[in-house]
PDB file of C-alpha atoms in Angstrom:
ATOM      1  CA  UNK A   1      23.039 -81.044  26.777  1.00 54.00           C
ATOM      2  CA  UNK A   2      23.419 -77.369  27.187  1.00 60.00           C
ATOM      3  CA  UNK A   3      25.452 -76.167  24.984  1.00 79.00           C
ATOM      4  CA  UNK A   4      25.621 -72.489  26.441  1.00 91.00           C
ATOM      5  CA  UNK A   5      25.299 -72.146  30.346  1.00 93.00           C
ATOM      6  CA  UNK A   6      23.926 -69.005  31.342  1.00 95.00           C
ATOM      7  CA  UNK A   7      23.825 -67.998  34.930  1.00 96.00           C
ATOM      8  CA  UNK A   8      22.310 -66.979  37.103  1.00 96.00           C
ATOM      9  CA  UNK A   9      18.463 -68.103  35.553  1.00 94.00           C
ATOM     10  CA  UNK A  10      17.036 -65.579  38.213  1.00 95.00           C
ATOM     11  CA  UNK A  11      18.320 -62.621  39.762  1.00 97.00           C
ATOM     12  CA  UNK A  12      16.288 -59.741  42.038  1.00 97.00           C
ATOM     13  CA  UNK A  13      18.529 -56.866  43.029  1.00 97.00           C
ATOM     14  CA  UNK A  14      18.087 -53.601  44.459  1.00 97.00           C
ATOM     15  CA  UNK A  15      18.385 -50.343  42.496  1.00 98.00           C
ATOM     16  CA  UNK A  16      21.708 -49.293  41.842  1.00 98.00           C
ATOM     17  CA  UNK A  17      23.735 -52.633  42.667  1.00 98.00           C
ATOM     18  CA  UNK A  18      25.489 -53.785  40.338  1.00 98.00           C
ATOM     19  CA  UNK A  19      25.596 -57.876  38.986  1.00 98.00           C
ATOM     20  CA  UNK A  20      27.013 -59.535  36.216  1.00 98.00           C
ATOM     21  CA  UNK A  21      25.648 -62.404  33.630  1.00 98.00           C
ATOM     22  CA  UNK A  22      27.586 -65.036  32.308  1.00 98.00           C
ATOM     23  CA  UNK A  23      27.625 -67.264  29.605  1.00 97.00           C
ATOM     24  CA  UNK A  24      30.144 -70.274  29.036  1.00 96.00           C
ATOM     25  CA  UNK A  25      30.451 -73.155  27.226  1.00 94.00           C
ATOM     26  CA  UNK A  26      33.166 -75.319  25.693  1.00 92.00           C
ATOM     27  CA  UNK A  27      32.724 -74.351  22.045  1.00 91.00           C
ATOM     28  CA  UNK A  28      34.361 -71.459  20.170  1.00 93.00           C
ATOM     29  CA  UNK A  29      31.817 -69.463  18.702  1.00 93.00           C
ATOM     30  CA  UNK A  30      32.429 -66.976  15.847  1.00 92.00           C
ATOM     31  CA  UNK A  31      30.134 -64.298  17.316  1.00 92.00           C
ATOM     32  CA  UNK A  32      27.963 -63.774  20.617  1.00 95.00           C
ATOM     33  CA  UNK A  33      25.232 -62.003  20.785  1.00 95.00           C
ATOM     34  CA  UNK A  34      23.136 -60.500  23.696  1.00 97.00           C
ATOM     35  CA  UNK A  35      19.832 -59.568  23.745  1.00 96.00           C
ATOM     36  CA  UNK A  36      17.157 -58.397  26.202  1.00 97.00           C
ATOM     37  CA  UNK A  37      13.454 -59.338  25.989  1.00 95.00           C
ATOM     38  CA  UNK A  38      10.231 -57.930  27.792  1.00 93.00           C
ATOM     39  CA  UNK A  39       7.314 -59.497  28.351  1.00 89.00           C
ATOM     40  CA  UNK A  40       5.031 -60.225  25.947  1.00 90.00           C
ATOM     41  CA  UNK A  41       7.527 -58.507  23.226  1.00 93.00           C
ATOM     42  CA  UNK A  42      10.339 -59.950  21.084  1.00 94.00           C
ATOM     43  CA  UNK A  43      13.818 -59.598  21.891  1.00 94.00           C
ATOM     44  CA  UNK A  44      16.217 -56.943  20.995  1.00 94.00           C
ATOM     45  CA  UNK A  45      19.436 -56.837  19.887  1.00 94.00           C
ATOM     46  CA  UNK A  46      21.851 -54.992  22.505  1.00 96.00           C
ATOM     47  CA  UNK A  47      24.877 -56.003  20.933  1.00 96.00           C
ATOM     48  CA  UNK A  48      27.124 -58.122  18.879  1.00 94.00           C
ATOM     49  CA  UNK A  49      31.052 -59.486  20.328  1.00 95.00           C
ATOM     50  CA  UNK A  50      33.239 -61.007  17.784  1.00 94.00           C
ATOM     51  CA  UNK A  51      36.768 -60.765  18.180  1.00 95.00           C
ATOM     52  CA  UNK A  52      38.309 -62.441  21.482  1.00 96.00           C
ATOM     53  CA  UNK A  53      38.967 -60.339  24.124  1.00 96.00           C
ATOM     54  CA  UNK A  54      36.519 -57.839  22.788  1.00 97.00           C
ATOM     55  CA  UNK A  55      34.774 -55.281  25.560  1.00 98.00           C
ATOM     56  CA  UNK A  56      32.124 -53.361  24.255  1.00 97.00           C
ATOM     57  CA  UNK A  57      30.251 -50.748  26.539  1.00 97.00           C
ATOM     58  CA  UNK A  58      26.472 -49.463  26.170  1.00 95.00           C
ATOM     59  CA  UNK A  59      25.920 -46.735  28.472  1.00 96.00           C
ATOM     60  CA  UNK A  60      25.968 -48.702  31.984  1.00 97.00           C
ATOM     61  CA  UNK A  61      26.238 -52.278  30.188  1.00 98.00           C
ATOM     62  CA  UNK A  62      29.368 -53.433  29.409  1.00 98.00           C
ATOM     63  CA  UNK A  63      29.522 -56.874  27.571  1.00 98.00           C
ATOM     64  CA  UNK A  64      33.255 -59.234  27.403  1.00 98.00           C
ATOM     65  CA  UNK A  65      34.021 -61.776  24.653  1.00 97.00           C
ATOM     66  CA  UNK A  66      36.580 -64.603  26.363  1.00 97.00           C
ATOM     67  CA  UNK A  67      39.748 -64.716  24.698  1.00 96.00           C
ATOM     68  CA  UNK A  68      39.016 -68.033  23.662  1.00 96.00           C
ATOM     69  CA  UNK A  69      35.933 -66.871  22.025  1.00 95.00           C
ATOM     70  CA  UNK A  70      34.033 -69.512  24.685  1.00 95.00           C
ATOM     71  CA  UNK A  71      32.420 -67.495  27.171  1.00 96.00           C
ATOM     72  CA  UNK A  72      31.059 -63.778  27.374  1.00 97.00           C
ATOM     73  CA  UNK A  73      29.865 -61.535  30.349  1.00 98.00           C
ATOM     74  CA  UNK A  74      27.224 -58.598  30.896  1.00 98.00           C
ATOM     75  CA  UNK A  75      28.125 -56.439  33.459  1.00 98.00           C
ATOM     76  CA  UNK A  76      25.258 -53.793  34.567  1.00 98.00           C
ATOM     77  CA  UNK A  77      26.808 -50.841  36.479  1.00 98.00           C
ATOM     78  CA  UNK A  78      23.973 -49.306  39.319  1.00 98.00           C
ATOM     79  CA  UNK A  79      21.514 -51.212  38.075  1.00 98.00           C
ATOM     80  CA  UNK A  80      17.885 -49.191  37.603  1.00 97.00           C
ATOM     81  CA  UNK A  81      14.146 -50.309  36.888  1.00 96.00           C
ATOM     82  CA  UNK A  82      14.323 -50.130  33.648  1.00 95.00           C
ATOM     83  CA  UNK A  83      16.851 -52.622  33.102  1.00 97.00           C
ATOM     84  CA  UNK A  84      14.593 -55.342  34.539  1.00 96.00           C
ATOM     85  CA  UNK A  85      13.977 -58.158  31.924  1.00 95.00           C
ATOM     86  CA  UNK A  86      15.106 -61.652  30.254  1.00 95.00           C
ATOM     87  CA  UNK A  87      18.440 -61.388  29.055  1.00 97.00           C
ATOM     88  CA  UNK A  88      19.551 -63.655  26.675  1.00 95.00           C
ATOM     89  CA  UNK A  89      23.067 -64.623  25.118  1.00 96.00           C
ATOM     90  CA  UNK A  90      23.062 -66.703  21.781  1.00 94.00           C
ATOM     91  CA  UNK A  91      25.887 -68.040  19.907  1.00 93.00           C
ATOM     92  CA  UNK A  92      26.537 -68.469  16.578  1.00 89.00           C
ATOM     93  CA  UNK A  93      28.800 -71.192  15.002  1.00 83.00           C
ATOM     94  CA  UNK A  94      29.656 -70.922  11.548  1.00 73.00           C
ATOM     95  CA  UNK A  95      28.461 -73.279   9.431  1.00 58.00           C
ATOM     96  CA  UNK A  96      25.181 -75.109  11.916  1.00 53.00           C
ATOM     97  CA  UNK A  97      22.815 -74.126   9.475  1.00 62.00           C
ATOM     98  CA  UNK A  98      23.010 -70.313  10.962  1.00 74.00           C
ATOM     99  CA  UNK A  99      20.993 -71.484  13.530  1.00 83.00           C
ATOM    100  CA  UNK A 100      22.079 -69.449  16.948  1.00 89.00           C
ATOM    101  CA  UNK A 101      22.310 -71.879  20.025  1.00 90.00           C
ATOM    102  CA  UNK A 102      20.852 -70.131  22.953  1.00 92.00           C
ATOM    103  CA  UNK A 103      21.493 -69.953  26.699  1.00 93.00           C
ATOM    104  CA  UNK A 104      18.792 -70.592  28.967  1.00 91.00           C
ATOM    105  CA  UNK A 105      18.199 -66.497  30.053  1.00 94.00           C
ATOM    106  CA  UNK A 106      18.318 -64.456  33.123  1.00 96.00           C
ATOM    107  CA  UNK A 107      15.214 -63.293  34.382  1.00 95.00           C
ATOM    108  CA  UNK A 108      16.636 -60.130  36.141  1.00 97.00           C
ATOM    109  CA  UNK A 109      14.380 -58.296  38.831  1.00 97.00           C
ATOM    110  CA  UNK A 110      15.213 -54.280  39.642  1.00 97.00           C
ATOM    111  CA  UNK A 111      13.715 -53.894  42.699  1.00 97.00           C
ATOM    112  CA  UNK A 112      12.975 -50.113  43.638  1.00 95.00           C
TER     113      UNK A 112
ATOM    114  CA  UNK B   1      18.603 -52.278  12.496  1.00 62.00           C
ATOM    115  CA  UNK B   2      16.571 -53.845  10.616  1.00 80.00           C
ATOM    116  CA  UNK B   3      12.334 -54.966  10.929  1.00 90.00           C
ATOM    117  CA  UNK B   4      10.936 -58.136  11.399  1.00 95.00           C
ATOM    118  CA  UNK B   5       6.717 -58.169  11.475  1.00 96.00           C
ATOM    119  CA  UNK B   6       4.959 -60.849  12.770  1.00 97.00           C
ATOM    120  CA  UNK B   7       1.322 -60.555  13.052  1.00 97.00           C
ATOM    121  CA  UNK B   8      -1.121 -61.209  14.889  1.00 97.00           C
ATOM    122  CA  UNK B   9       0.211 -60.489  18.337  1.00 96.00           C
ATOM    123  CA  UNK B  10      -2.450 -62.105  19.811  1.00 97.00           C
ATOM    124  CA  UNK B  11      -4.751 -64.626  18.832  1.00 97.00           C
ATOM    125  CA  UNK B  12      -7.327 -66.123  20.997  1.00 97.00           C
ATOM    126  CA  UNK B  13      -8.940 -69.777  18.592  1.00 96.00           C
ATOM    127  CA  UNK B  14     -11.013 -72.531  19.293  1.00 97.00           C
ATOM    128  CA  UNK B  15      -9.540 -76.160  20.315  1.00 97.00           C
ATOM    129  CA  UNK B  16      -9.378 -77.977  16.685  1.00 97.00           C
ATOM    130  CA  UNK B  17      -9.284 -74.589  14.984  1.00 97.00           C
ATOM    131  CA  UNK B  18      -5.886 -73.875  12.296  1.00 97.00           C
ATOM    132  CA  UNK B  19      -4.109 -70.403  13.097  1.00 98.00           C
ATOM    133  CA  UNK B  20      -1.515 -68.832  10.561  1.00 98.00           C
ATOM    134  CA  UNK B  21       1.411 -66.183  12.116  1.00 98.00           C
ATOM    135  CA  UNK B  22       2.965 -64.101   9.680  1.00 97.00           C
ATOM    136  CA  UNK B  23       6.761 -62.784   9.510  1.00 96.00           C
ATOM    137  CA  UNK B  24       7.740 -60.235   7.782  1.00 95.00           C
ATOM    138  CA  UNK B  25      10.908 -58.825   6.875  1.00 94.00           C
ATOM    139  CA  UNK B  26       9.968 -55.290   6.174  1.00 93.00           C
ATOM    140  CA  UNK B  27      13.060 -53.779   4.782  1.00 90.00           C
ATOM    141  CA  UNK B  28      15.537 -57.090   4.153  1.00 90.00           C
ATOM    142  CA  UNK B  29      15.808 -59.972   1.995  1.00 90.00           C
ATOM    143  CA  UNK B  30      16.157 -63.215   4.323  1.00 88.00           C
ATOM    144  CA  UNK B  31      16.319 -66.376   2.674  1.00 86.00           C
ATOM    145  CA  UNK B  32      16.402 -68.069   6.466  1.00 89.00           C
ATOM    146  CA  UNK B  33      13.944 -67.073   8.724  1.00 94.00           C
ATOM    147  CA  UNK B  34      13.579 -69.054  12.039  1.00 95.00           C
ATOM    148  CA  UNK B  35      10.471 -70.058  14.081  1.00 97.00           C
ATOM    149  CA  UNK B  36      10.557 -70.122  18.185  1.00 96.00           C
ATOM    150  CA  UNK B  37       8.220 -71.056  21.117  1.00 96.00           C
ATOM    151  CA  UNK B  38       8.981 -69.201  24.658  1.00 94.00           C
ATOM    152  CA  UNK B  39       7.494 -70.393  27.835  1.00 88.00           C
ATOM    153  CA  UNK B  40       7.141 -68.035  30.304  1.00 85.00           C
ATOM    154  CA  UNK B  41      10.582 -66.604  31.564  1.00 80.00           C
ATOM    155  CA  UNK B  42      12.200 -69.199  29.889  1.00 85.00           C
ATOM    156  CA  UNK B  43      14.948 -68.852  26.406  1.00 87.00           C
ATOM    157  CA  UNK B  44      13.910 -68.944  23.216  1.00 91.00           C
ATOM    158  CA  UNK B  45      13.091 -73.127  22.007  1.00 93.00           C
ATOM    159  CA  UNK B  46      13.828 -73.324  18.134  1.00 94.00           C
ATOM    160  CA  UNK B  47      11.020 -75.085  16.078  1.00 96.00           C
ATOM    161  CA  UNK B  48      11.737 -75.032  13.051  1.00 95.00           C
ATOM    162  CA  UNK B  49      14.134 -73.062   9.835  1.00 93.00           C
ATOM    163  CA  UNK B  50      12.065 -71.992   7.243  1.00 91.00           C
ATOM    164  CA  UNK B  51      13.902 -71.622   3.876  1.00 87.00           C
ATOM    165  CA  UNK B  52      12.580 -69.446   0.931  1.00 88.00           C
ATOM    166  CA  UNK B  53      11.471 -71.989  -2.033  1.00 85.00           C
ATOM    167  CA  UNK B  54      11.896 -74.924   0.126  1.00 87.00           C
ATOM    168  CA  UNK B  55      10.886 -76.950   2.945  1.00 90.00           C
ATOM    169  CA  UNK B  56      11.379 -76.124   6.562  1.00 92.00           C
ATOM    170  CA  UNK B  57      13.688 -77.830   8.445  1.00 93.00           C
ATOM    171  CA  UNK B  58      12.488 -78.819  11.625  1.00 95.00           C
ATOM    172  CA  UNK B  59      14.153 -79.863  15.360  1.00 94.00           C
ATOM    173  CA  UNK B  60      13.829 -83.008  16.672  1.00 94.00           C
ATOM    174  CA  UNK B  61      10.695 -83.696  18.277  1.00 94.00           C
ATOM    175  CA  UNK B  62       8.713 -80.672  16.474  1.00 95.00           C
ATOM    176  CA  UNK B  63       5.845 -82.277  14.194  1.00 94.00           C
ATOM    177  CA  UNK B  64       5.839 -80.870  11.084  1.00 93.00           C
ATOM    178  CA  UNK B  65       2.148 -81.534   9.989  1.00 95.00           C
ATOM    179  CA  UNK B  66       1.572 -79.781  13.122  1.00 96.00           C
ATOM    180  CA  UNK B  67       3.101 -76.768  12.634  1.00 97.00           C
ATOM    181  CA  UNK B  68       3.056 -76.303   8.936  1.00 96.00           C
ATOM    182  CA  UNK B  69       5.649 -73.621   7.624  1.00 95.00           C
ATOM    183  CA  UNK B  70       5.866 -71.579   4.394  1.00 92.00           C
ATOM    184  CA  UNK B  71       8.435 -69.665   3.114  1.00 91.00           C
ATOM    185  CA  UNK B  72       6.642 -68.540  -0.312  1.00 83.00           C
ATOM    186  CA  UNK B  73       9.123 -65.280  -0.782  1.00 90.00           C
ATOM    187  CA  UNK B  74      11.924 -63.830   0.208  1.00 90.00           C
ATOM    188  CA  UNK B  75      10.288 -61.365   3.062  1.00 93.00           C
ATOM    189  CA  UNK B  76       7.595 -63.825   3.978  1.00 94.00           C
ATOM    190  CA  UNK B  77       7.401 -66.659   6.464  1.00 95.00           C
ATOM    191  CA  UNK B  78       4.194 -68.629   7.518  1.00 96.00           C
ATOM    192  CA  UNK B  79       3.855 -70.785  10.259  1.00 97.00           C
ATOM    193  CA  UNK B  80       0.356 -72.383  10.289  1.00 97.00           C
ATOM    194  CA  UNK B  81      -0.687 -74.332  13.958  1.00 97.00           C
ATOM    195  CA  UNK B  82      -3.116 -76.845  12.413  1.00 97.00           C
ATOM    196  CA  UNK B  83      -5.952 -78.396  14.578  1.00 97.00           C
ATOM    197  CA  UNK B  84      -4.611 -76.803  17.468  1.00 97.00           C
ATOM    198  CA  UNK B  85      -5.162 -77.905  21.400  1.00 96.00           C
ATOM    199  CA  UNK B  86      -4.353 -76.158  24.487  1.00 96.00           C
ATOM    200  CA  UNK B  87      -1.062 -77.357  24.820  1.00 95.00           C
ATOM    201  CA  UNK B  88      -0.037 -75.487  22.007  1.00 96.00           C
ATOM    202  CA  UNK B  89      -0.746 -72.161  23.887  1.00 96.00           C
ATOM    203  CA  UNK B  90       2.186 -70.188  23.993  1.00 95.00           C
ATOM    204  CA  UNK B  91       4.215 -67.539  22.747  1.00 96.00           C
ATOM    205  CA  UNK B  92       5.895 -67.696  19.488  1.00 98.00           C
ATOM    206  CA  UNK B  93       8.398 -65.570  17.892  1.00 97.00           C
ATOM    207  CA  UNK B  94       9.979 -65.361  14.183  1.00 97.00           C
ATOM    208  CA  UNK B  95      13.548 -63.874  13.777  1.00 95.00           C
ATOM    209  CA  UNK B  96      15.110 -63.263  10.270  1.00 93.00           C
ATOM    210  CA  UNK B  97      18.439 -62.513   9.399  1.00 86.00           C
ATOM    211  CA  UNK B  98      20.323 -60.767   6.983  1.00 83.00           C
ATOM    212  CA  UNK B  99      21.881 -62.937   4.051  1.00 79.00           C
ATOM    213  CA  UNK B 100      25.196 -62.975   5.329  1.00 77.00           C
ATOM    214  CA  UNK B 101      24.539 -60.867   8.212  1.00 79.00           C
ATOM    215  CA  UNK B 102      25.272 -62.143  12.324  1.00 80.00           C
ATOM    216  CA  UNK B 103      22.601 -60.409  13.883  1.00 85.00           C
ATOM    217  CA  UNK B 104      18.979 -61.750  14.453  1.00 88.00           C
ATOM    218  CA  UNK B 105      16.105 -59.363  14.193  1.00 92.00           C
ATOM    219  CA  UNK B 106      12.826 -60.731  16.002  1.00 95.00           C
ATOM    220  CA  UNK B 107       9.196 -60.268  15.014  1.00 96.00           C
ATOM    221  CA  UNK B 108       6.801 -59.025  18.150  1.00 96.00           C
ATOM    222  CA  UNK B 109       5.859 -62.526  18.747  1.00 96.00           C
ATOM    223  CA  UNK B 110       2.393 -64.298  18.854  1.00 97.00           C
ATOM    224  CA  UNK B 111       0.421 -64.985  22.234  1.00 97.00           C
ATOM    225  CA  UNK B 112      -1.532 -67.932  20.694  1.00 97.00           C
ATOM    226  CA  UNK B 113      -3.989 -69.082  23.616  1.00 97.00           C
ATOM    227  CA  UNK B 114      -6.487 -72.206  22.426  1.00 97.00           C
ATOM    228  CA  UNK B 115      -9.673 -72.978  24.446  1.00 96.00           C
TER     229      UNK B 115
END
């Protein structure tokens, strides 16, 4: 069982569309956390939601916490080369032994 | 931010062979450090905890005598793939956090490939 669903797994756009990465599950989480990874490197932090409801922009990303504290989004606004990678959203529930429970990553393609 | 070393990047051993990773918190104390294997494209599968100044706690179907872990200090974490095969080829990546912290820094990972 999956406790976060991520979609989509796979994603090839052109340069400057814009998409949108979701994460869901039924459990409340006390944080969310996104991160992106290239290959061959380990991931990096991009940011950190907390409170429910939260938005939190980082240049072109902009990343929602559900009210609920369930489900978060990344949003990428005109979408360049760069920002091709594995993007990963982990939760964190208070309390599992600090382990984070991961989704399953979106392998995202910018396409020049 | 903080630092999280893992060394060696890559590591190239023979079938049978023992290889060590290191993880390093560089400028943090992390009494929890956590070991991960990545396939290709895929999310991050958790191995094992590794607790300072006691034993690892491992997930279910991870063999521990397999993939031996140390946690000797509090800015060091070992993980040791003993009499490897090829199977065990893969990436593998530490992350530490900050006691009491929410973030998760990540080493570089390891490309471990056994012939």
């Amino acid at each position: 069982t999956q406790l976060l669903e991520q979609s989509p797994q796979f994603l090839s756009i052109q340069e400057g569309e814009n998409l949108t990465v979701y994460c869901n599950s039924s459990s409340v989480f006390s944080s969310l956390q996104w991160y992106r990874q290239e290959p061959g490197e380990g991931p990096v932090l991009l940011v950190t939601v907390v409170t429910g409801g939260e938005v939190k922009k980082l240049k072109r990303l902009t990343f929602q916490f559900g009210d609920a504290r369930k489900d978060s989004s990344l949003h990428i606004t005109a979408a360049q080369t760069g920002d091709t990678g594995l993007y990963l959203c982990a939760g964190d529930r208070n309390g599992n032994n600090r382990k984070l429970i991961w989704g399953l990553g979106t392998s995202l393609a910018v396409n020049p | 931010g903080a630092v999280v070393s893992q060394h060696p990047s890559r590591v190239i051993c023979k079938s049978g062979t023992s290889v060590k990773i290191e993880c390093r918190s560089l400028d943090f104390q992390a009494t929890t450090m956590f070991w991960y294997r990545q396939f290709p494209k895929k999310s991050l599968m958790l191995m094992a905890t590794s607790n300072e100044g006691s034993k690892a706690t491992y997930e279910q179907g991870v063999e521990k005598d397999k993939f031996l872990i140390n946690h000797a200090s509090l800015t060091l974490s070992t993980l040791t793939v003993t009499s490897a095969h090829p199977e065990d080829s893969s990436f593998y990546i530490c992350s530490a956090r900050r006691d009491g912290g929410i973030e998760a820094f990540f080493g570089q990972g390891t490309r471990l490939t056994v012939v």
